[in-house]
Short mmCIF file of C-alpha atoms and ligand atoms in Angstrom, two decimals:
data_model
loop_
_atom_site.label_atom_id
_atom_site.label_comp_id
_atom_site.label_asym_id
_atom_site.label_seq_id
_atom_site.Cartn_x
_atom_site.Cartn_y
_atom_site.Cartn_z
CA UNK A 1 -31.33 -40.29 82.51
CA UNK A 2 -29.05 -39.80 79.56
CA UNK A 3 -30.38 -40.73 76.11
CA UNK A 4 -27.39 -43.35 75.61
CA UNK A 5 -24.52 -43.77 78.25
CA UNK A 6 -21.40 -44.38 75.72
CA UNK A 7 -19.85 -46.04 78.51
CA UNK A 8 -21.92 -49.30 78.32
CA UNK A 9 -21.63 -51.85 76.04
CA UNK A 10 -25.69 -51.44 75.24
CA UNK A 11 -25.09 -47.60 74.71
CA UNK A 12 -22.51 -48.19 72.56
CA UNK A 13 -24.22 -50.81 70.36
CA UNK A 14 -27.28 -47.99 70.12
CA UNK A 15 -25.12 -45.65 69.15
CA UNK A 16 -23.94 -47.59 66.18
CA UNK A 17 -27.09 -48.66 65.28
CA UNK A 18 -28.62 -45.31 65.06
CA UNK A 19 -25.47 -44.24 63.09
CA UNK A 20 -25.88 -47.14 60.45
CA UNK A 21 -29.64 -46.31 60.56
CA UNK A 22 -29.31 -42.74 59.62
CA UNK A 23 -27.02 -43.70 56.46
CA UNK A 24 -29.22 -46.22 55.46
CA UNK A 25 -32.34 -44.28 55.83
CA UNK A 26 -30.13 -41.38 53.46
CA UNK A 27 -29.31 -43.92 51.10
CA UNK A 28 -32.24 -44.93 50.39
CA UNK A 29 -34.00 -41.90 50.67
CA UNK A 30 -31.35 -40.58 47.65
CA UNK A 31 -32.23 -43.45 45.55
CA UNK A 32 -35.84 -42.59 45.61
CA UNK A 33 -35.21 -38.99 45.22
CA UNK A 34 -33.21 -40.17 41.73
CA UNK A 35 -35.97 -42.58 40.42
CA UNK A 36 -38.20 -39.56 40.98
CA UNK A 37 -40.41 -40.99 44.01
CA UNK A 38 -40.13 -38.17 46.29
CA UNK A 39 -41.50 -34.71 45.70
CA UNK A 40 -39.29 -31.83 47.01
CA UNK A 41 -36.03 -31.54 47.98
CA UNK A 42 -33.62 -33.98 49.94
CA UNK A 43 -30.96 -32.86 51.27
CA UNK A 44 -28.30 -35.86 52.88
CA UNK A 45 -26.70 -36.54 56.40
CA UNK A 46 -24.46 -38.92 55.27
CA UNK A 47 -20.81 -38.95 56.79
CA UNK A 48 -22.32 -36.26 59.16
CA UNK A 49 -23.81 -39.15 61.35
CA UNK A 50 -21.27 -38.84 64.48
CA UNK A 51 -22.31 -35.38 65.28
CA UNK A 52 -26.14 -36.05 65.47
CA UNK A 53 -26.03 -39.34 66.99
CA UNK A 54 -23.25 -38.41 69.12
CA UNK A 55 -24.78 -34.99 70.08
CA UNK A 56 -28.26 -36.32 71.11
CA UNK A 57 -27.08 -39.67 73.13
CA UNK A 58 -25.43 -37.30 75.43
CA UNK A 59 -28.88 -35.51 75.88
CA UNK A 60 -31.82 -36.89 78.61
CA UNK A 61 -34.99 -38.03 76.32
CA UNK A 62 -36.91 -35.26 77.67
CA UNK A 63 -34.32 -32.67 76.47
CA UNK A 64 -35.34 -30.41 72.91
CA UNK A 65 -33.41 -30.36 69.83
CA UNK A 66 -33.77 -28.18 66.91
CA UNK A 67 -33.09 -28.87 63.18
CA UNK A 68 -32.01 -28.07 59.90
CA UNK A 69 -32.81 -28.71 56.04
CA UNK A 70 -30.32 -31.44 56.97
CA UNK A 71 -32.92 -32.77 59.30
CA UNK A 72 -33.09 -36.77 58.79
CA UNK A 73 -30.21 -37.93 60.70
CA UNK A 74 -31.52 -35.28 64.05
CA UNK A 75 -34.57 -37.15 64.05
CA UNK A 76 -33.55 -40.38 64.06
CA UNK A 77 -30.59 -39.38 66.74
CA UNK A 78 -33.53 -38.78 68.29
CA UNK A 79 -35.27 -42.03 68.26
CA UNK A 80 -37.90 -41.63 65.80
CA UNK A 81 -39.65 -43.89 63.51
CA UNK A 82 -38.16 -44.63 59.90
CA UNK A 83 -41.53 -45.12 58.84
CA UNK A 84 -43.53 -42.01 59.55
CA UNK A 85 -40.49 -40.13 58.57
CA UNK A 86 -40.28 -41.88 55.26
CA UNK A 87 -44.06 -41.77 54.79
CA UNK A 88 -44.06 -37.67 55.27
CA UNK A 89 -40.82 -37.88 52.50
CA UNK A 90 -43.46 -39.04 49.94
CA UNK A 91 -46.10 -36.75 51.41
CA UNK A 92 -48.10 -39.07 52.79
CA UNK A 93 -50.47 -39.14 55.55
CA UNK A 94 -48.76 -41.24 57.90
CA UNK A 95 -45.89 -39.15 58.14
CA UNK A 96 -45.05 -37.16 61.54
CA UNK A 97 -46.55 -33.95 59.35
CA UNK A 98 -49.49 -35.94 57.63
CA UNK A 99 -47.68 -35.85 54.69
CA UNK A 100 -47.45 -31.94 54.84
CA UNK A 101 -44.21 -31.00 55.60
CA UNK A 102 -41.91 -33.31 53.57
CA UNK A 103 -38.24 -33.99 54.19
CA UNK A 104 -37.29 -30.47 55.24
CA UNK A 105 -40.47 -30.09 58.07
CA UNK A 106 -40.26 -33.36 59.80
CA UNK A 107 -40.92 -32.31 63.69
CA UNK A 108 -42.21 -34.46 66.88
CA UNK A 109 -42.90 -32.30 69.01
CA UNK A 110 -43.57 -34.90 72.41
CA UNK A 111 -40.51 -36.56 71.35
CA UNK A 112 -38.87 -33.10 71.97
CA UNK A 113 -38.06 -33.05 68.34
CA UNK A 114 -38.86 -28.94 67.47
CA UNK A 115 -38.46 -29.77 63.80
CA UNK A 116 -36.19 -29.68 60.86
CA UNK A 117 -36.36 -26.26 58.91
CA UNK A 118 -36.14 -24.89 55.30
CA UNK A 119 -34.47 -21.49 57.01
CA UNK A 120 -31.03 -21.17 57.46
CA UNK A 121 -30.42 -20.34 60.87
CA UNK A 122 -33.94 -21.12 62.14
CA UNK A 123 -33.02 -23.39 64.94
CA UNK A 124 -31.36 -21.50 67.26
CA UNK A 125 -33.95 -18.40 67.72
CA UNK A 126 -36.22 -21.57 68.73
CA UNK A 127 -33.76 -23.67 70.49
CA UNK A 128 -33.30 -20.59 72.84
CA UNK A 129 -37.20 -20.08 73.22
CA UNK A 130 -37.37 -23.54 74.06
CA UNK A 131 -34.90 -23.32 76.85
CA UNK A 132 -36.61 -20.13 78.54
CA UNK A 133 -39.94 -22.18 78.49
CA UNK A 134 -38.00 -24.66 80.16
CA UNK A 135 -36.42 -22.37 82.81
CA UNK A 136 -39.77 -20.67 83.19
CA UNK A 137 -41.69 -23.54 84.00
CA UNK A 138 -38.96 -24.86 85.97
CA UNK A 139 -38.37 -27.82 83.58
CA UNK A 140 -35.06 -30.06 83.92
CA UNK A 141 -34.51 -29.70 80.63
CA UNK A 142 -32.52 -28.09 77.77
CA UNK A 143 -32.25 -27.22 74.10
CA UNK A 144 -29.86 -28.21 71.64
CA UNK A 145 -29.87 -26.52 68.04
CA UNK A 146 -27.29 -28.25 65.01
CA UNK A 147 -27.35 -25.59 62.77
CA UNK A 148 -24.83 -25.47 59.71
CA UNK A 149 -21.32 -23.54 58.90
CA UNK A 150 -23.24 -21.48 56.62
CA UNK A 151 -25.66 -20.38 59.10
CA UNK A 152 -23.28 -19.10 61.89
CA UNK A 153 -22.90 -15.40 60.36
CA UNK A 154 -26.83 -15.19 60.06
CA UNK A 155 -28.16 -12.51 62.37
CA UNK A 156 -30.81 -14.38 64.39
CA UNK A 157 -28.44 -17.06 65.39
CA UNK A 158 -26.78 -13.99 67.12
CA UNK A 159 -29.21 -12.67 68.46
CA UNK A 160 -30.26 -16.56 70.06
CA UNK A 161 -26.87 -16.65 71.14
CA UNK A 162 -26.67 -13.54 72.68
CA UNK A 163 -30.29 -14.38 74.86
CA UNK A 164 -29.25 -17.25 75.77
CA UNK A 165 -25.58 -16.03 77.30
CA UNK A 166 -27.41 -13.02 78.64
CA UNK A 167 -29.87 -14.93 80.33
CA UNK A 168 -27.99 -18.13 81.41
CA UNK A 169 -30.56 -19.83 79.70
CA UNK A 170 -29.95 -24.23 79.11
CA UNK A 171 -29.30 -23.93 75.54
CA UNK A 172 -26.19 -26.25 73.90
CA UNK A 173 -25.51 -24.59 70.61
CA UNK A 174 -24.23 -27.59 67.90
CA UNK A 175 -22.27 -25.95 64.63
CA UNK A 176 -22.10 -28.93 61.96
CA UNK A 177 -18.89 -27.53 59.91
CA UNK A 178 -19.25 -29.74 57.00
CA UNK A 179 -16.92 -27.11 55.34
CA UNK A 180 -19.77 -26.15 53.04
CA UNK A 181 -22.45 -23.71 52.99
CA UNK A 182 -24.13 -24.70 49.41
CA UNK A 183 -21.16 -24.64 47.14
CA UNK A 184 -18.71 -22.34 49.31
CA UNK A 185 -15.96 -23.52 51.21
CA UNK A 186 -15.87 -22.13 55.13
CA UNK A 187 -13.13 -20.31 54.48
CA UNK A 188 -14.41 -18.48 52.46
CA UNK A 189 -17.65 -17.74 54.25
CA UNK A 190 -15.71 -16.84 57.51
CA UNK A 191 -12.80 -14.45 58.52
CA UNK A 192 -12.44 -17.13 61.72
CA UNK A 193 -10.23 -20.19 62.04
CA UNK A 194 -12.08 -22.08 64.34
CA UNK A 195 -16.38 -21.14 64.10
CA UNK A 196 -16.42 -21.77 67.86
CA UNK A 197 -14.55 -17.86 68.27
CA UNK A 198 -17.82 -17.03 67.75
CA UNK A 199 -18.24 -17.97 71.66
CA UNK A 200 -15.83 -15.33 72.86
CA UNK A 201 -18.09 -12.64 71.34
CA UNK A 202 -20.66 -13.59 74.12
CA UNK A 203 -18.26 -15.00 76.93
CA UNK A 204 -19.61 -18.44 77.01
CA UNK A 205 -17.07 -21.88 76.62
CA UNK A 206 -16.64 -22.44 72.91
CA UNK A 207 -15.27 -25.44 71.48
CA UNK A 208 -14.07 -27.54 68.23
CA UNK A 209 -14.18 -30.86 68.14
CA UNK A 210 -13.21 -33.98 65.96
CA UNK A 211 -16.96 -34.46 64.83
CA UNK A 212 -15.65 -37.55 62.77
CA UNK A 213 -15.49 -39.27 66.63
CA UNK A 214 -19.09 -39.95 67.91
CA UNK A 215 -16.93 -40.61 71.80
CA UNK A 216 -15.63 -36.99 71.37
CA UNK A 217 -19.20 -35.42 70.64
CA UNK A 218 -20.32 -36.78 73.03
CA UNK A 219 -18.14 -36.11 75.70
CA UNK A 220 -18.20 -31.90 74.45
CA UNK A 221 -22.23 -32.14 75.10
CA UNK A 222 -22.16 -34.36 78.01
CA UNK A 223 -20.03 -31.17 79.74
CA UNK A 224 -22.16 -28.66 78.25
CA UNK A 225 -25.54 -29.99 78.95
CA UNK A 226 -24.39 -30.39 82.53
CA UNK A 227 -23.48 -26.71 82.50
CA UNK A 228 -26.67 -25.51 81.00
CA UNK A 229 -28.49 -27.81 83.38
CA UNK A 230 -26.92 -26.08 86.38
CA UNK A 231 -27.92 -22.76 85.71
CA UNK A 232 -24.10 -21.57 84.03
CA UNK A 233 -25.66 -21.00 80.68
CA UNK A 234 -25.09 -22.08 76.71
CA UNK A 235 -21.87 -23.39 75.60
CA UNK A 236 -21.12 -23.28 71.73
CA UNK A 237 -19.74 -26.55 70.05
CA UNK A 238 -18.04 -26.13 66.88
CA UNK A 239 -18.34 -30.38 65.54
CA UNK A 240 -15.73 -30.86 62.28
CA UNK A 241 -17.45 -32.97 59.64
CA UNK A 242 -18.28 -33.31 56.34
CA UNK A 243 -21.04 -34.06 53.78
CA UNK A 244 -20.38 -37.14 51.31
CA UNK A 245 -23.00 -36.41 48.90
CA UNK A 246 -24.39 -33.12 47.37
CA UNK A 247 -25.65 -30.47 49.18
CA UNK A 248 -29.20 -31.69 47.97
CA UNK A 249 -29.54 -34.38 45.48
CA UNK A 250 -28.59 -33.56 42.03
CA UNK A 251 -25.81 -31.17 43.01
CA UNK A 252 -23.05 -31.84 40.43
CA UNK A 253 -20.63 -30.63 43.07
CA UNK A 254 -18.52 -28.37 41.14
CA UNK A 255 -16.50 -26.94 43.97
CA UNK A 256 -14.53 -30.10 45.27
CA UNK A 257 -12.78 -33.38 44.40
CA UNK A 258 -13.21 -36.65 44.59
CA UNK A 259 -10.37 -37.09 46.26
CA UNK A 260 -11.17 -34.38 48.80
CA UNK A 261 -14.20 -36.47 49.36
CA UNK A 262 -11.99 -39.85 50.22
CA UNK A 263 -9.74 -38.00 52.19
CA UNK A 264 -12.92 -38.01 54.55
CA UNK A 265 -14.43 -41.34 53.80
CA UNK A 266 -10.93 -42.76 55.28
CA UNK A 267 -12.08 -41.12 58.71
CA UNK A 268 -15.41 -42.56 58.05
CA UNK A 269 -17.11 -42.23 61.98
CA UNK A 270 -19.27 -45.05 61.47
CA UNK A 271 -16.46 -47.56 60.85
CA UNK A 272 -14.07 -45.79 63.14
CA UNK A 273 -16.78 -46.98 65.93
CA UNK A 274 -17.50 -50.20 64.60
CA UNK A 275 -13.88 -51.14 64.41
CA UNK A 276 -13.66 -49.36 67.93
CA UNK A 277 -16.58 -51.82 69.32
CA UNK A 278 -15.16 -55.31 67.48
CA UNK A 279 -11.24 -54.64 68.90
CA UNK A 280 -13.18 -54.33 72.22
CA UNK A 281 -15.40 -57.55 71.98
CA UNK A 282 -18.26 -55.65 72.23
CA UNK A 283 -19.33 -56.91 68.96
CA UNK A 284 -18.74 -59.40 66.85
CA UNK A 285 -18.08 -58.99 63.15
CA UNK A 286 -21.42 -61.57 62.85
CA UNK A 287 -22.91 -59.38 65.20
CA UNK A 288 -22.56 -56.54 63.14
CA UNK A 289 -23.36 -58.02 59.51
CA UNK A 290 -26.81 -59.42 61.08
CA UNK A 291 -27.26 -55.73 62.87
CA UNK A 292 -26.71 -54.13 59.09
CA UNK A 293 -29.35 -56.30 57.35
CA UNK A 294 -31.76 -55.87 59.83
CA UNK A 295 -31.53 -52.07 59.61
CA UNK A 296 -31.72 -52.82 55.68
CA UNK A 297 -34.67 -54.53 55.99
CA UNK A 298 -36.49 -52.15 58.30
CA UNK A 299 -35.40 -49.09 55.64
CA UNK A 300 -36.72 -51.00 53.20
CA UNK A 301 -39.98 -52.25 54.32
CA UNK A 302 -40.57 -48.31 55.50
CA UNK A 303 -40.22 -47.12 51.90
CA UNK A 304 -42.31 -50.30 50.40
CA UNK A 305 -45.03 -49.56 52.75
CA UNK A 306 -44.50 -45.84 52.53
CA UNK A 307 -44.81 -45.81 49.02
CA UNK A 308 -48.04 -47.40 48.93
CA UNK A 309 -49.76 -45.69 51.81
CA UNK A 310 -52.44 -42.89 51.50
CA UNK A 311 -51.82 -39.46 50.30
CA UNK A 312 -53.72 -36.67 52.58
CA UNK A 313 -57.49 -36.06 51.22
CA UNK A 314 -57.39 -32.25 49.64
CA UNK A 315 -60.36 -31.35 52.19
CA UNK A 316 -57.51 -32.28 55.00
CA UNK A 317 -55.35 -29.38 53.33
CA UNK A 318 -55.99 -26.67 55.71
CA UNK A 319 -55.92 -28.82 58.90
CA UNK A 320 -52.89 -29.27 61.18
CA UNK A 321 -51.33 -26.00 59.73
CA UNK A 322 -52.29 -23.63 63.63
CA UNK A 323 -52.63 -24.88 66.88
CA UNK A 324 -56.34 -23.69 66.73
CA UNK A 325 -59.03 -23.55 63.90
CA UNK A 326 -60.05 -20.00 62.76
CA UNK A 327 -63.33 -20.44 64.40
CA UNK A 328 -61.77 -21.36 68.22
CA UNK A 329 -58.96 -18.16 66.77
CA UNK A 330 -62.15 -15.82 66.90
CA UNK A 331 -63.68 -17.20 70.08
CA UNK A 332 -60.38 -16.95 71.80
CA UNK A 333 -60.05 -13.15 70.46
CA UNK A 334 -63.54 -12.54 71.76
CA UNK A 335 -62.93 -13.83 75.31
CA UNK A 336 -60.12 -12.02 75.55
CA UNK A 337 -61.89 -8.63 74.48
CA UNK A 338 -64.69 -9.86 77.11
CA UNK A 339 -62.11 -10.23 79.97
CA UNK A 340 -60.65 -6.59 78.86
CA UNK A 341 -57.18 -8.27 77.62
CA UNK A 342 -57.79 -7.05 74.42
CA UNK A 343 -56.77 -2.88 74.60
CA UNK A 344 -57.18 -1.65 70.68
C1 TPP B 1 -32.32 -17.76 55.44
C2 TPP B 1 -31.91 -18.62 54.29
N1 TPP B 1 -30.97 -18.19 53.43
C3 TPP B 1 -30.58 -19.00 52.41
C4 TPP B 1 -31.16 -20.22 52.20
C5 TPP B 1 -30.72 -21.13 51.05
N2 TPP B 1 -29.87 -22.19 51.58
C6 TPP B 1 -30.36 -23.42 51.82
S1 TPP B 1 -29.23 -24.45 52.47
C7 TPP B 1 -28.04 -23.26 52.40
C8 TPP B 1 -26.64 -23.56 52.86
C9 TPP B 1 -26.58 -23.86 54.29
O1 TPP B 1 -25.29 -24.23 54.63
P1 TPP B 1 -24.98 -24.78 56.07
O2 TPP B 1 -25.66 -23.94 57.07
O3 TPP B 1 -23.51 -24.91 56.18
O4 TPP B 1 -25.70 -26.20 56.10
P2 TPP B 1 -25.35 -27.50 55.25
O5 TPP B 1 -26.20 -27.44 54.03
O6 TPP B 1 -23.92 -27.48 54.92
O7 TPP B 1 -25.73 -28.64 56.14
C10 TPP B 1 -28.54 -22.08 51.89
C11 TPP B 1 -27.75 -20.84 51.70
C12 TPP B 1 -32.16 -20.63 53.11
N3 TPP B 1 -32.76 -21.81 53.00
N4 TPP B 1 -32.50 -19.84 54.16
MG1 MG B 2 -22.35 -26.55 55.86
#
């Protein structure tokens, strides 16, 4: 069953709530990062919020998604709690990582959820891993990576892409052109008009699309999950967007206007949708106000409480960090060395 069906008037309300969510969960998170509360990096999704939100409704809930630096906005796309999430931004042991991983490692991994990542480019490689589990195990799933503008010319990405078209593997590849890799405009990164050429390289369906319009992402993903579903392989989405703030907080932002910024802002998704949702009676403008202060509220009570939750104890510091402990590591090498798997 699809994550959120944009056709009904409950989807559609979901959808906007997980968009408003995401750029209150950013604000705040930005404030804190100012008054010196969080440790780390933060890097924003705000104005980016139609792709993620739009990207993962068109998903099933048991589908995979991989992330970037950019992370907070995929998780909450995909459903997860503003609490744990803020808890692991101050390091703190209720957060999805126990407080380990920070803003740029927040992963659930049963909520399909493969993790944000500190490496540009990361996603994919995984995304595509992810998908030949699934086919393997003959799993109705797929995998969907967002990875940035800047990371489309790294070389694993291509060499996930090129798996995955190879191998008809269920992957949906999501480009977020926010028309910035750090401080560089696109075109200056790329000798390509459109990123989504990059598809014709590998001879899968490759397409750009308004990522300002949550209905247009997704409609793209809703066609290419079906296609990866039925065995015809990844399709590469190219979603146009942009980032309001910094690339992480404290960027003075040398490299563009302020009135490049507004130019955006006026094609702001979030109140696109709304406005699209009130003209259509699915909302009221009451509606709406009360739906805003109750996802204030519930941002701000998760940074309150986060805030004065527990840090990790130091003897916890080498826990959680492999899937086994280095004692079970050696008893696993030595049954395998028993059973004759083991040929050195
Ligand atoms: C492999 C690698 N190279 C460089 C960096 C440093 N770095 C962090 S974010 C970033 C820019 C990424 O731009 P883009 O992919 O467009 O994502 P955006 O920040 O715009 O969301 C760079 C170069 C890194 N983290 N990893
Ligand atoms: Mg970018």
């Amino acid at each position: 069953m699809v994550t959120l069906d944009i056709e009904s008037a409950e989807g559609q309300t979901e959808i906007l709530r997980r968009m408003l969510t995401i750029r209150a969960f950013d604000t705040k998170a930005g404030e804190l990062f100012a008054d010196g509360e969080l440790p780390g990096f933060v890097h924003l999704y705000i104005g980016e919020e139609a792709v993620g939100v739009g990207a993962v409704s068109a998903l099933e809930e048991q589908d995979y998604i991989t992330s970037t630096h950019r992370g907070h906005g995929h998780c909450i796309s995909k459903g997860l709690d503003t609490y744990e999430m803020m808890a692991e931004l101050y390091g703190k042991r209720d957060g999805y990582c126990n407080g380990k991983g920070g803003s740029m490692h927040i992963a659930d991994v049963d909520a399909g959820m493969l993790g944000a990542n500190g490496i540009v480019g990361a996603g994919p490689p995984l995304a595509t891993g992810a998908a030949l589990t699934a086919e393997m195990k003959d799993e109705d799933r797929v995998a969907l990576a967002f990875f940035g503008d800047g990371a489309v010319a790294q070389g694993q990405v291509h060499e996930a892409i090129n798996l995955a078209a190879t191998w008809d593997l269920p992957v949906v590849f999501v480009v977020e052109n926010n028309q910035f890799g750090e401080g560089t405009p696109v075109e200056e990164q790329h000798n390509v008009e459109h990123l989504s050429a990059t598809a014709e390289a590998y001879d899968i369906p490759g397409f750009t699309v308004d990522g300002m319009d949550v209905t247009a992402v997704y409609e793209a993903v809703t066609e290419a999950r079906e296609r990866a579903a039925t065995g015809e392989g990844p399709t590469f989405i190219e979603a146009d967007t942009y980032r309001y703030e910094g690339h992480f907080e404290g960027d003075h932002q040398p490299y563009r206007s302020k009135e490049d910024i507004e130019l955006w802002k006026d094609r702001d998704a979030i109140e696109t949708f709304k406005n699209r949702l009130v003209d259509a009676g699915t909302i009221t403008e009451e509606e709406f106000e009360s739906m805003q202060s109750e996802i204030d509220d519930e941002i701000e009570t998760a940074a309150e409480t986060a805030k004065e939750a527990d840090y990790p104890d130091p003897s916890e510091a080498y826990e959680d960090m492999f899937g086994m402990t280095v004692p079970e590591i050696n008893d696993f090498g030595a049954q395998m060395r028993a059973d004759g798997g083991e040929t050195q």
